[in-house]
Coordinates of C-alpha atoms in Angstrom, one line a residue:
Chain A
M1 CA -7.7 15.5 -38.8
N2 CA -8.6 13.0 -35.9
S3 CA -7.1 10.4 -37.5
I4 CA -4.0 13.2 -38.1
K5 CA -3.8 13.4 -34.4
N6 CA -3.7 10.4 -33.4
I7 CA -1.1 9.5 -34.9
I8 CA 0.9 12.4 -33.8
G9 CA -0.3 11.3 -30.8
Y10 CA 1.7 8.1 -31.1
I11 CA 4.3 9.1 -32.4
W12 CA 4.7 11.4 -30.0
A13 CA 4.3 8.7 -27.0
V14 CA 6.8 6.7 -28.7
A15 CA 9.3 9.8 -29.0
A16 CA 8.7 10.1 -25.5
I17 CA 9.7 6.2 -24.2
L18 CA 12.8 7.0 -26.7
L19 CA 13.9 9.7 -24.7
I20 CA 13.9 8.8 -21.8
I21 CA 16.4 5.9 -23.6
V22 CA 18.4 8.6 -24.8
I23 CA 18.5 10.9 -21.7
F24 CA 20.0 8.2 -19.8
I25 CA 22.4 6.6 -22.5
G26 CA 24.0 10.0 -24.1
S27 CA 23.4 11.2 -20.1
D28 CA 27.5 12.5 -20.0
F29 CA 27.2 13.9 -23.5
L30 CA 24.4 15.6 -22.8
S31 CA 25.6 17.2 -19.9
K32 CA 28.3 18.0 -21.0
K33 CA 26.8 20.3 -24.3
F34 CA 24.2 21.2 -21.7
V35 CA 27.7 22.8 -20.2
E36 CA 28.5 24.5 -23.1
A37 CA 25.4 24.8 -24.2
S38 CA 24.3 26.7 -20.7
G39 CA 27.0 28.6 -20.3
L40 CA 26.2 27.6 -16.6
K41 CA 29.5 27.4 -13.6
V42 CA 28.4 26.9 -9.9
S43 CA 27.9 30.5 -8.5
P44 CA 31.5 32.3 -7.1
L45 CA 29.1 33.2 -3.9
Y46 CA 30.6 28.5 -3.5
T47 CA 33.4 28.2 -5.5
G48 CA 34.5 31.3 -3.7
G49 CA 35.5 32.9 -7.9
E50 CA 38.1 32.2 -10.2
T51 CA 42.2 31.9 -9.1
L52 CA 43.4 35.4 -9.6
R53 CA 47.5 33.8 -8.2
V54 CA 48.0 30.6 -6.7
V55 CA 51.9 31.0 -4.2
E56 CA 53.8 28.7 -3.1
K57 CA 55.0 28.7 1.0
N58 CA 57.6 26.9 2.7
G59 CA 55.5 23.6 3.6
Y60 CA 52.1 25.5 1.7
K61 CA 50.3 26.5 -1.1
M62 CA 47.8 29.8 -1.1
T63 CA 45.6 30.5 -3.6
I64 CA 44.1 33.9 -3.6
Q65 CA 41.4 34.1 -5.7
K66 CA 39.4 37.0 -7.4
P67 CA 36.6 39.0 -4.9
V68 CA 33.9 38.1 -5.2
F69 CA 30.9 40.7 -5.6
P70 CA 27.1 38.3 -6.1
A71 CA 24.5 40.3 -6.9
L72 CA 21.0 38.7 -8.7
I73 CA 22.0 41.5 -11.0
G74 CA 25.0 43.6 -11.6
E75 CA 28.0 43.4 -9.0
N76 CA 26.8 44.3 -4.7
A77 CA 28.5 46.9 -3.2
D78 CA 29.9 45.4 -0.5
G79 CA 31.3 41.5 -1.3
F80 CA 34.8 39.2 -0.6
V81 CA 38.2 37.6 -1.4
Q82 CA 38.7 33.9 -0.9
I83 CA 42.5 32.9 0.2
V84 CA 42.7 29.2 0.1
L85 CA 45.9 27.3 2.2
R86 CA 46.6 23.9 1.4
S87 CA 49.2 21.8 3.0
E88 CA 50.4 17.4 3.4
T89 CA 53.4 18.2 6.3
G90 CA 51.4 20.4 8.4
F91 CA 50.8 23.6 9.7
A92 CA 52.6 25.8 12.2
D93 CA 51.0 27.4 15.2
V94 CA 50.3 31.0 13.7
I95 CA 50.6 31.8 10.2
E96 CA 50.6 35.3 8.5
E97 CA 50.5 36.7 5.3
R98 CA 50.0 38.8 3.5
I99 CA 47.7 39.3 0.6
D100 CA 47.3 41.8 -2.8
Y101 CA 44.1 40.8 -3.8
D102 CA 44.2 44.1 -6.9
G103 CA 47.2 43.0 -8.7
N104 CA 47.7 46.5 -7.5
A105 CA 51.4 45.7 -6.1
G106 CA 51.1 47.1 -2.9
D107 CA 49.3 44.8 -0.1
D108 CA 45.6 44.8 1.0
F109 CA 44.7 43.1 3.4
L110 CA 47.4 40.9 6.7
I111 CA 45.0 37.3 7.9
K112 CA 46.4 35.6 11.0
I113 CA 45.1 31.8 11.3
D114 CA 46.3 31.0 14.9
T115 CA 46.6 27.1 14.0
K116 CA 45.8 25.9 17.1
K117 CA 43.0 27.8 18.1
S118 CA 41.1 27.5 14.9
A119 CA 40.7 31.1 15.0
A120 CA 41.3 33.7 12.5
E121 CA 42.1 38.4 12.2
V122 CA 42.1 40.0 9.5
S123 CA 43.6 44.0 9.5
S124 CA 43.5 45.9 6.3
C125 CA 46.7 47.5 4.8
D126 CA 46.1 50.0 3.0
G127 CA 43.4 51.9 4.5
R128 CA 41.4 50.1 3.5
P129 CA 37.6 48.5 5.0
V130 CA 38.3 44.8 5.2
S131 CA 36.8 42.1 8.4
L132 CA 36.6 38.6 8.4
I133 CA 33.1 36.8 6.7
K134 CA 34.8 33.0 8.0
L135 CA 37.6 30.4 9.2
Y136 CA 37.0 27.8 6.8
S137 CA 38.4 24.4 8.6
L138 CA 39.7 22.3 5.5
K139 CA 40.8 19.0 5.4
N140 CA 44.8 19.4 4.6
G141 CA 44.9 23.1 5.1
W142 CA 42.4 26.7 5.8
A143 CA 39.3 29.0 3.5
V144 CA 39.6 32.4 5.0
R145 CA 36.6 34.7 2.9
V146 CA 37.1 38.6 3.7
R147 CA 35.0 41.1 3.3
V148 CA 35.7 43.6 0.9
K149 CA 34.7 47.2 -0.7
N150 CA 33.2 47.1 -4.0
E151 CA 35.8 50.1 -5.9
R152 CA 33.0 50.0 -8.4
K153 CA 30.5 51.2 -5.9
Chain B
M1 CA -19.0 -9.1 -7.8
N2 CA -21.8 -7.3 -8.1
E3 CA -21.9 -5.1 -11.5
I4 CA -20.3 -1.6 -10.2
N5 CA -16.2 -4.2 -8.8
K6 CA -16.4 -5.9 -12.2
P7 CA -12.9 -4.2 -13.5
Q8 CA -13.1 -3.4 -17.1
S9 CA -11.4 -2.1 -20.1
G10 CA -9.4 0.4 -18.4
S11 CA -7.1 -2.6 -16.7
E12 CA -7.4 -5.2 -19.0
K13 CA -5.7 -8.4 -17.8
I14 CA -4.2 -9.5 -20.6
G15 CA -3.0 -13.2 -22.4
A16 CA 0.8 -14.6 -20.4
I17 CA 2.8 -15.7 -23.6
K18 CA 1.3 -12.2 -25.3
S19 CA 2.3 -10.6 -21.7
F20 CA 5.5 -11.6 -22.3
F21 CA 6.2 -10.6 -25.9
I22 CA 5.4 -6.8 -25.1
A23 CA 7.7 -7.1 -21.8
L24 CA 10.8 -8.4 -24.1
P25 CA 11.7 -5.4 -25.4
M26 CA 11.7 -4.2 -21.6
M27 CA 13.7 -6.8 -20.5
L28 CA 16.7 -6.0 -23.6
L29 CA 16.8 -2.8 -23.2
T30 CA 17.4 -3.1 -18.0
L31 CA 18.9 -4.9 -19.2
L32 CA 21.8 -3.2 -21.6
L33 CA 20.7 0.3 -19.1
L34 CA 21.3 -1.6 -15.4
S35 CA 24.1 -3.4 -16.9
G36 CA 25.8 -0.4 -18.7
G37 CA 27.8 -3.2 -20.8
K38 CA 29.8 -3.8 -18.0
K39 CA 31.0 -6.7 -16.3
P40 CA 29.9 -6.3 -12.5
S41 CA 33.5 -5.3 -10.3
D42 CA 32.6 -8.7 -8.5
G43 CA 30.2 -11.4 -7.0
Y44 CA 28.1 -9.6 -5.2
A45 CA 27.4 -7.2 -7.4
F46 CA 26.5 -9.8 -9.7
V47 CA 24.5 -11.6 -7.6
A48 CA 22.8 -7.3 -7.3
L49 CA 22.5 -6.7 -10.5
A50 CA 20.1 -10.3 -11.3
A51 CA 18.4 -10.2 -8.5
T52 CA 17.3 -6.1 -9.6
Y53 CA 17.1 -7.3 -12.9
I54 CA 14.7 -10.0 -12.6
L55 CA 13.1 -8.1 -9.6
F56 CA 12.4 -5.6 -12.3
N57 CA 11.6 -7.2 -14.9
S58 CA 8.8 -9.4 -13.1
I59 CA 7.0 -6.9 -12.1
F60 CA 7.1 -5.2 -15.0
Y61 CA 5.6 -8.1 -16.5
L62 CA 2.8 -8.2 -14.1
M63 CA 1.7 -5.0 -14.6
V64 CA 1.9 -6.0 -18.6
K65 CA -0.2 -9.4 -18.0
T66 CA -3.1 -8.1 -14.7
G67 CA -4.1 -5.0 -16.7
K68 CA -2.7 -2.6 -12.4
T69 CA 0.0 -0.1 -12.9
D70 CA 0.1 1.1 -8.9
K71 CA -0.4 -1.7 -7.3
Y72 CA 3.3 -3.1 -8.7
R73 CA 5.3 0.1 -9.0
L74 CA 4.3 1.4 -5.2
P75 CA 5.9 -1.4 -3.3
L76 CA 8.8 -1.1 -6.2
Y77 CA 9.2 2.6 -5.6
F78 CA 8.5 2.1 -1.8
T79 CA 12.0 0.0 -1.7
S80 CA 13.9 1.6 -4.0
S81 CA 13.8 4.8 -2.2
I82 CA 14.4 3.2 1.2
L83 CA 17.2 1.5 -0.2
F84 CA 17.6 5.1 -1.9
V85 CA 18.3 6.3 1.5
F86 CA 21.1 3.1 2.4
S87 CA 23.2 4.0 -0.3
F88 CA 23.8 7.6 -0.3
I89 CA 23.9 6.5 3.8
S90 CA 26.8 4.4 3.1
H91 CA 27.8 6.7 -0.1
M92 CA 28.6 9.1 2.9
L93 CA 29.7 7.7 5.5
E94 CA 32.5 5.9 2.6
A95 CA 33.2 9.6 1.4
R96 CA 32.7 11.8 4.8
G97 CA 33.0 9.5 7.0
S98 CA 29.2 11.1 8.2
M99 CA 26.3 12.3 7.1
A100 CA 26.9 15.6 8.3
F101 CA 28.8 17.5 5.9
T102 CA 31.5 20.2 6.4
D103 CA 32.6 23.4 5.6
D104 CA 35.0 21.2 3.1
T105 CA 32.4 20.0 1.6
L106 CA 31.0 23.3 0.8
I107 CA 34.2 25.1 0.6
N108 CA 35.1 22.4 -2.5
C109 CA 31.4 22.0 -3.7
Q110 CA 31.0 18.3 -3.4
I111 CA 27.7 18.9 -2.1
P112 CA 25.9 16.3 -4.2
F113 CA 22.5 17.8 -6.6
C114 CA 18.9 16.8 -5.4
H115 CA 16.0 18.1 -8.4
I116 CA 14.0 19.6 -5.7
A117 CA 17.1 22.8 -5.4
T118 CA 15.9 23.2 -9.5
T119 CA 13.3 25.5 -7.9
M120 CA 15.6 27.8 -6.5
M121 CA 17.8 28.4 -9.3
I122 CA 15.9 29.1 -12.4
I123 CA 15.9 32.5 -11.7
P124 CA 19.3 33.8 -10.3
A125 CA 20.3 30.7 -13.6
A126 CA 18.7 33.7 -15.7
L127 CA 20.2 36.6 -14.6
T128 CA 22.9 35.8 -13.1
K129 CA 24.0 32.8 -15.8
T130 CA 25.6 30.6 -12.6
I131 CA 24.0 28.3 -10.2
I132 CA 22.8 28.8 -6.4
F133 CA 24.3 25.3 -5.4
P134 CA 27.4 23.7 -4.0
G135 CA 28.2 21.5 -6.2
T136 CA 29.6 19.8 -9.0
M137 CA 28.5 21.1 -12.7
I138 CA 30.1 17.8 -14.3
G139 CA 31.0 14.6 -12.7
G140 CA 31.9 13.1 -9.0
Y141 CA 28.4 12.3 -7.1
A142 CA 25.3 13.6 -8.6
S143 CA 26.6 16.4 -10.5
I144 CA 23.9 19.4 -11.2
A145 CA 24.1 19.4 -15.6
S146 CA 23.9 15.2 -15.5
M147 CA 21.2 15.5 -13.1
L148 CA 19.6 18.9 -15.0
V149 CA 19.6 16.6 -18.3
V150 CA 17.4 14.0 -16.5
W151 CA 14.6 16.5 -15.2
I152 CA 14.2 18.3 -18.3
G153 CA 14.4 14.7 -20.7
V154 CA 11.9 12.8 -18.2
S155 CA 9.1 16.3 -18.5
L156 CA 9.0 16.3 -21.4
S157 CA 8.4 12.6 -22.0
I158 CA 6.2 11.9 -18.7
G159 CA 5.7 14.7 -16.7
R160 CA 5.2 15.1 -13.2
G161 CA 4.7 11.4 -13.5
W162 CA 8.7 12.0 -11.6
C163 CA 6.8 12.6 -8.9
S164 CA 5.9 8.8 -8.5
W165 CA 8.3 6.8 -11.3
G166 CA 11.9 9.5 -10.9
C167 CA 12.1 11.0 -7.5
F168 CA 13.8 9.2 -4.8
F169 CA 11.7 11.0 -2.0
G170 CA 8.3 10.4 -3.5
G171 CA 9.0 6.5 -2.8
M172 CA 8.7 7.5 1.0
D173 CA 5.4 9.6 1.8
D174 CA 4.0 7.0 -0.6
G175 CA 4.2 4.4 0.9
F176 CA 4.1 5.3 4.1
S177 CA 0.1 7.1 2.5
R178 CA -1.0 2.7 2.4
F179 CA -0.5 1.3 5.1
L180 CA -3.7 1.8 6.7
K181 CA -6.4 0.1 5.3
K182 CA -9.0 3.2 6.2
P183 CA -7.4 7.1 7.1
V184 CA -7.4 8.5 10.9
I185 CA -8.1 11.6 8.5
A186 CA -10.8 11.5 6.3
K187 CA -10.9 15.6 5.3
I188 CA -8.1 17.3 4.1
S189 CA -8.9 20.9 3.3
E190 CA -9.6 21.7 -0.5
N191 CA -7.1 25.6 -0.1
L192 CA -4.8 23.5 1.2
K193 CA -3.6 22.0 -2.8
Y194 CA -2.8 25.4 -3.1
M195 CA 0.1 25.0 -0.4
P196 CA 2.7 24.2 -2.5
Y197 CA 2.2 26.9 -5.0
A198 CA 3.3 29.8 -1.6
V199 CA 6.1 26.8 -1.3
L200 CA 7.4 27.7 -4.3
L201 CA 7.3 31.5 -4.6
T202 CA 8.3 31.4 -1.4
V203 CA 11.2 29.4 -1.4
A204 CA 11.9 30.8 -6.1
L205 CA 11.7 34.7 -4.3
T206 CA 13.6 33.9 -0.9
S207 CA 16.6 32.1 -3.1
A208 CA 17.0 34.5 -5.3
V209 CA 17.0 37.4 -3.1
Y210 CA 19.6 35.8 -0.7
L211 CA 20.8 34.0 -3.4
S212 CA 21.6 30.8 -1.8
P213 CA 19.6 27.6 -1.8
T214 CA 16.6 28.6 0.8
Y215 CA 14.3 25.3 1.0
C216 CA 17.9 22.8 1.2
E217 CA 18.5 25.0 3.5
W218 CA 15.3 26.0 6.3
A219 CA 12.8 23.7 5.0
C220 CA 14.2 20.3 3.6
P221 CA 12.3 17.5 5.1
Y222 CA 14.7 15.1 3.8
K223 CA 17.6 16.5 5.3
T224 CA 17.5 14.1 8.1
V225 CA 17.5 10.7 5.7
T226 CA 20.5 12.1 3.4
E227 CA 22.9 14.8 5.2
Y228 CA 22.5 17.7 6.5
Q229 CA 25.0 20.5 8.3
S230 CA 27.6 20.5 11.4
V231 CA 25.4 21.5 14.5
T232 CA 28.2 24.5 14.7
S233 CA 25.7 27.0 16.0
I234 CA 22.5 27.8 17.1
E235 CA 21.5 28.5 12.8
S236 CA 22.1 25.0 12.3
L237 CA 20.2 23.4 15.4
I238 CA 16.8 24.9 14.0
K239 CA 18.0 24.7 10.5
M240 CA 18.2 20.6 11.3
I241 CA 14.8 20.9 14.2
V242 CA 13.6 22.4 11.4
C243 CA 14.0 20.2 8.9
V244 CA 13.2 16.5 11.3
S245 CA 10.1 17.5 12.7
L246 CA 8.9 18.2 9.4
F247 CA 10.4 14.8 7.8
I248 CA 8.1 13.7 10.6
S249 CA 5.0 15.0 10.5
L250 CA 4.4 15.2 6.3
V251 CA 7.0 12.3 6.1
I252 CA 5.1 9.4 7.4
A253 CA 2.6 10.9 10.6
L254 CA 0.3 12.6 8.4
P255 CA 0.9 10.4 5.3
L256 CA 0.0 7.4 8.1
L257 CA -3.5 9.6 9.3
T258 CA -4.2 11.2 5.4
K259 CA -4.1 8.3 3.7
K260 CA -2.0 10.6 0.7
R261 CA 1.4 11.9 -0.3
T262 CA 1.2 14.9 2.5
Q263 CA 5.0 16.2 1.4
C264 CA 3.9 15.9 -2.4
A265 CA 0.8 17.3 -2.9
L266 CA 0.9 19.8 0.4
F267 CA 4.6 20.4 0.6
C268 CA 7.4 20.2 -1.8
P269 CA 8.1 22.9 -4.8
F270 CA 9.3 21.0 -6.8
G271 CA 6.0 18.9 -7.8
A272 CA 5.0 22.4 -7.4
M273 CA 6.9 23.8 -10.5
Q274 CA 6.4 19.8 -12.2
G275 CA 2.3 20.1 -12.6
A276 CA 3.7 22.6 -15.3
A277 CA 5.2 19.6 -17.0
N278 CA 2.1 17.6 -17.2
Y279 CA 1.2 20.8 -20.0
I280 CA 4.1 18.9 -22.4
S281 CA 4.0 15.2 -21.8
P282 CA 1.7 13.8 -24.6
F283 CA 0.0 11.2 -20.8
D284 CA -2.7 11.9 -19.1
I285 CA -4.8 11.1 -17.0
T286 CA -9.1 11.4 -17.9
I287 CA -12.3 10.3 -17.2
D288 CA -14.8 9.0 -19.5
R289 CA -18.0 10.0 -18.9
E290 CA -19.7 7.6 -20.4
K291 CA -18.9 4.9 -18.5
C292 CA -18.6 6.6 -14.9
V293 CA -20.9 5.8 -12.5
K294 CA -19.5 8.5 -10.5
C295 CA -18.4 5.9 -7.6
M296 CA -15.8 9.0 -6.0
A297 CA -13.8 6.2 -5.7
C298 CA -11.1 8.1 -7.8
V299 CA -11.2 11.1 -5.8
K300 CA -11.5 8.9 -2.3
N301 CA -7.9 7.3 -4.0
C302 CA -6.2 9.6 -4.7
P303 CA -3.6 10.5 -3.2
T304 CA -2.1 13.6 -4.4
L305 CA -5.6 15.2 -4.3
S306 CA -5.7 15.7 -8.1
L307 CA -8.9 14.2 -8.5
D308 CA -12.2 16.1 -7.6
E309 CA -16.1 16.4 -8.5
A310 CA -15.2 19.5 -11.4
C311 CA -11.8 16.9 -12.5
V312 CA -15.0 13.7 -12.8
K313 CA -17.5 15.8 -14.7
E314 CA -15.0 17.8 -16.7
G315 CA -13.4 13.9 -17.1
C316 CA -9.3 14.9 -16.6
A317 CA -7.9 15.2 -13.4
A318 CA -5.8 17.9 -12.5
I319 CA -2.2 19.6 -13.6
T320 CA -0.8 18.4 -10.5
C321 CA -1.6 14.6 -11.3
V322 CA 1.2 12.5 -10.1
K323 CA 0.4 8.8 -13.0
C324 CA 1.3 6.8 -10.8
G325 CA -1.4 4.8 -12.4
K326 CA -3.9 4.4 -8.8
C327 CA -7.5 6.1 -9.9
V328 CA -7.2 3.5 -12.9
D329 CA -6.5 0.6 -10.8
I330 CA -8.8 0.5 -8.9
C331 CA -12.8 2.1 -11.1
P332 CA -14.9 0.0 -10.4
K333 CA -15.9 0.8 -14.2
G334 CA -12.2 1.1 -16.4
A335 CA -13.5 4.7 -17.1
A336 CA -10.0 6.3 -15.2
Q337 CA -8.0 5.7 -18.1
I338 CA -4.2 6.2 -19.3
H339 CA -4.8 8.9 -22.3
I340 CA -2.4 9.5 -25.0
K341 CA -2.8 13.6 -25.8
G342 CA -4.2 13.5 -29.6
T343 CA -5.4 10.5 -29.3
I344 CA -9.0 10.1 -29.3
Y345 CA -10.3 8.9 -26.2
G346 CA -11.4 5.9 -24.9
L347 CA -10.2 3.6 -28.0
N348 CA -7.4 0.9 -27.6
P349 CA -6.4 2.7 -23.8
T350 CA -4.9 -1.2 -23.3
A351 CA -1.9 0.2 -25.8
K352 CA -2.4 3.5 -24.3
R353 CA -1.5 2.4 -20.9
I354 CA 1.9 0.2 -22.6
L355 CA 3.3 3.0 -24.5
F356 CA 3.2 5.3 -20.5
I357 CA 4.3 2.0 -18.9
Y358 CA 7.3 1.6 -20.9
A359 CA 8.0 5.8 -20.5
A360 CA 7.5 4.8 -16.6
F361 CA 9.6 1.8 -16.0
L362 CA 12.2 2.9 -18.2
L363 CA 13.2 6.1 -15.9
F364 CA 12.5 3.9 -12.5
A365 CA 14.6 0.7 -13.7
T366 CA 17.9 3.3 -15.1
F367 CA 17.8 6.3 -13.0
S368 CA 17.2 3.8 -9.7
G369 CA 18.7 0.9 -11.3
G370 CA 21.6 2.1 -10.2
W371 CA 22.0 2.8 -6.1
F372 CA 19.2 -0.8 -6.4
Q373 CA 22.0 -2.6 -7.2
A374 CA 24.7 -0.9 -5.2
S375 CA 22.9 -1.4 -1.9
L376 CA 22.3 -5.0 -2.2
A377 CA 25.4 -6.3 -3.4
K378 CA 26.7 -3.8 -0.1
I379 CA 24.0 -6.0 1.6
F380 CA 24.6 -8.8 0.3
K381 CA 28.3 -8.9 1.2
L382 CA 27.1 -7.8 4.7
I383 CA 25.5 -10.6 5.1
A384 CA 28.4 -12.7 3.8
T385 CA 30.8 -11.2 5.0
G386 CA 29.2 -9.4 8.8
V387 CA 31.2 -5.8 7.1
I388 CA 29.8 -4.0 4.5

């Protein structure tokens, strides 16, 4: 019994060495397999959620992302919608955009960005409560997070 | 030399030719792993590769030949962590122009992932299938998936040995803890050993509640020497003050004064979690009770408080052991040994030690080899041309 345990012990130790070689040589392959198998993604709290639609505007591109209601279990009653505006040529002093994030063909809120003052305002178009969480200054644009209520809660 | 100071079988010397042949597979493997099978991009990269290769293999050869592990591991590990900081900061300056990360970095999820964040993302990942960290899953600099794969593999292989051979931060307090010959603060309360578990519990729960990596944001000392949030508010200023204070106290001052790895042993939540990996690793540290003369040199010198009198009586190190090899090096009777679970105690200690250092050194060489070479190439270029 002891000699079997002894042999298994040494095999285990050699396998530990081989494992180190395998994880470094196969790092890219194993990383991809790990993501596929686990289904893990970066939290929408950081990515801003999946892209709902991209709208080409005069001189800039606007990405509207799906609303995010982050919670450890289920969904939160409060969440946010992220709007990203990017331009290669620059922005006007003031940008105004009406956003429909729930796809009901009606505008939900209006965002107004003062690019000179790095300030933003949000107002509701349909009476539902919205407020500005934060305006982010990006290298070639702006991102706005707007607090919205979860209709399902 | 009196009897107690005579090194015995726990750390045996091996002849030069035999050592060369034992180290030969490492020489071949590191040639492949350090070069990535590719020709270096320029002369500086070639010289850096050659210097790294020769240094690493010389150190490994000396480890094999002399029977000493920690004696050679420590200077290399400390150098590696300093070069990591140099490499990381220079990369950040090239990529962003600053060590501070901005809104742009966050919104684009471009923060390099660090293994310490693993402690905070396990509960949210299990419940939401998402990682609460603003990094990239695959690709880019230090992606989440690649770090997780390395962490899982290393945990299975050498357990908490990660903290002495892999962690790019561990070398700092390890190095500072060896500067003085004698500790200024000799007595550390035993109860402080439980502190990392309290930190782990706190950060795991708060991160799950707030869905954000609270330790990274509020308490990581290493932000001081890697990257930090731009100071744009009172909150970000407080975060910065906390992180810098923890770095100065836990990574520099207390290791100098106590000769212990205070950040790793008394604060790091990852270290607390990684201890559990020692259960699944084949390697552990044992004390041969027949050889042990109870001199307690191992207890006094253990940098992570992983050995106490009870451990010596039981014949094994605590679960917090980082497998640095210091106790094996200093034991005057060769009673402290690197052991392979399941094998017969005290038999073939040299073979067991060599199997362990193969796994541990391969991790060190391949993981740190990239930034070691990159930093050396930049330093050589700086010396030769005056620009990085």
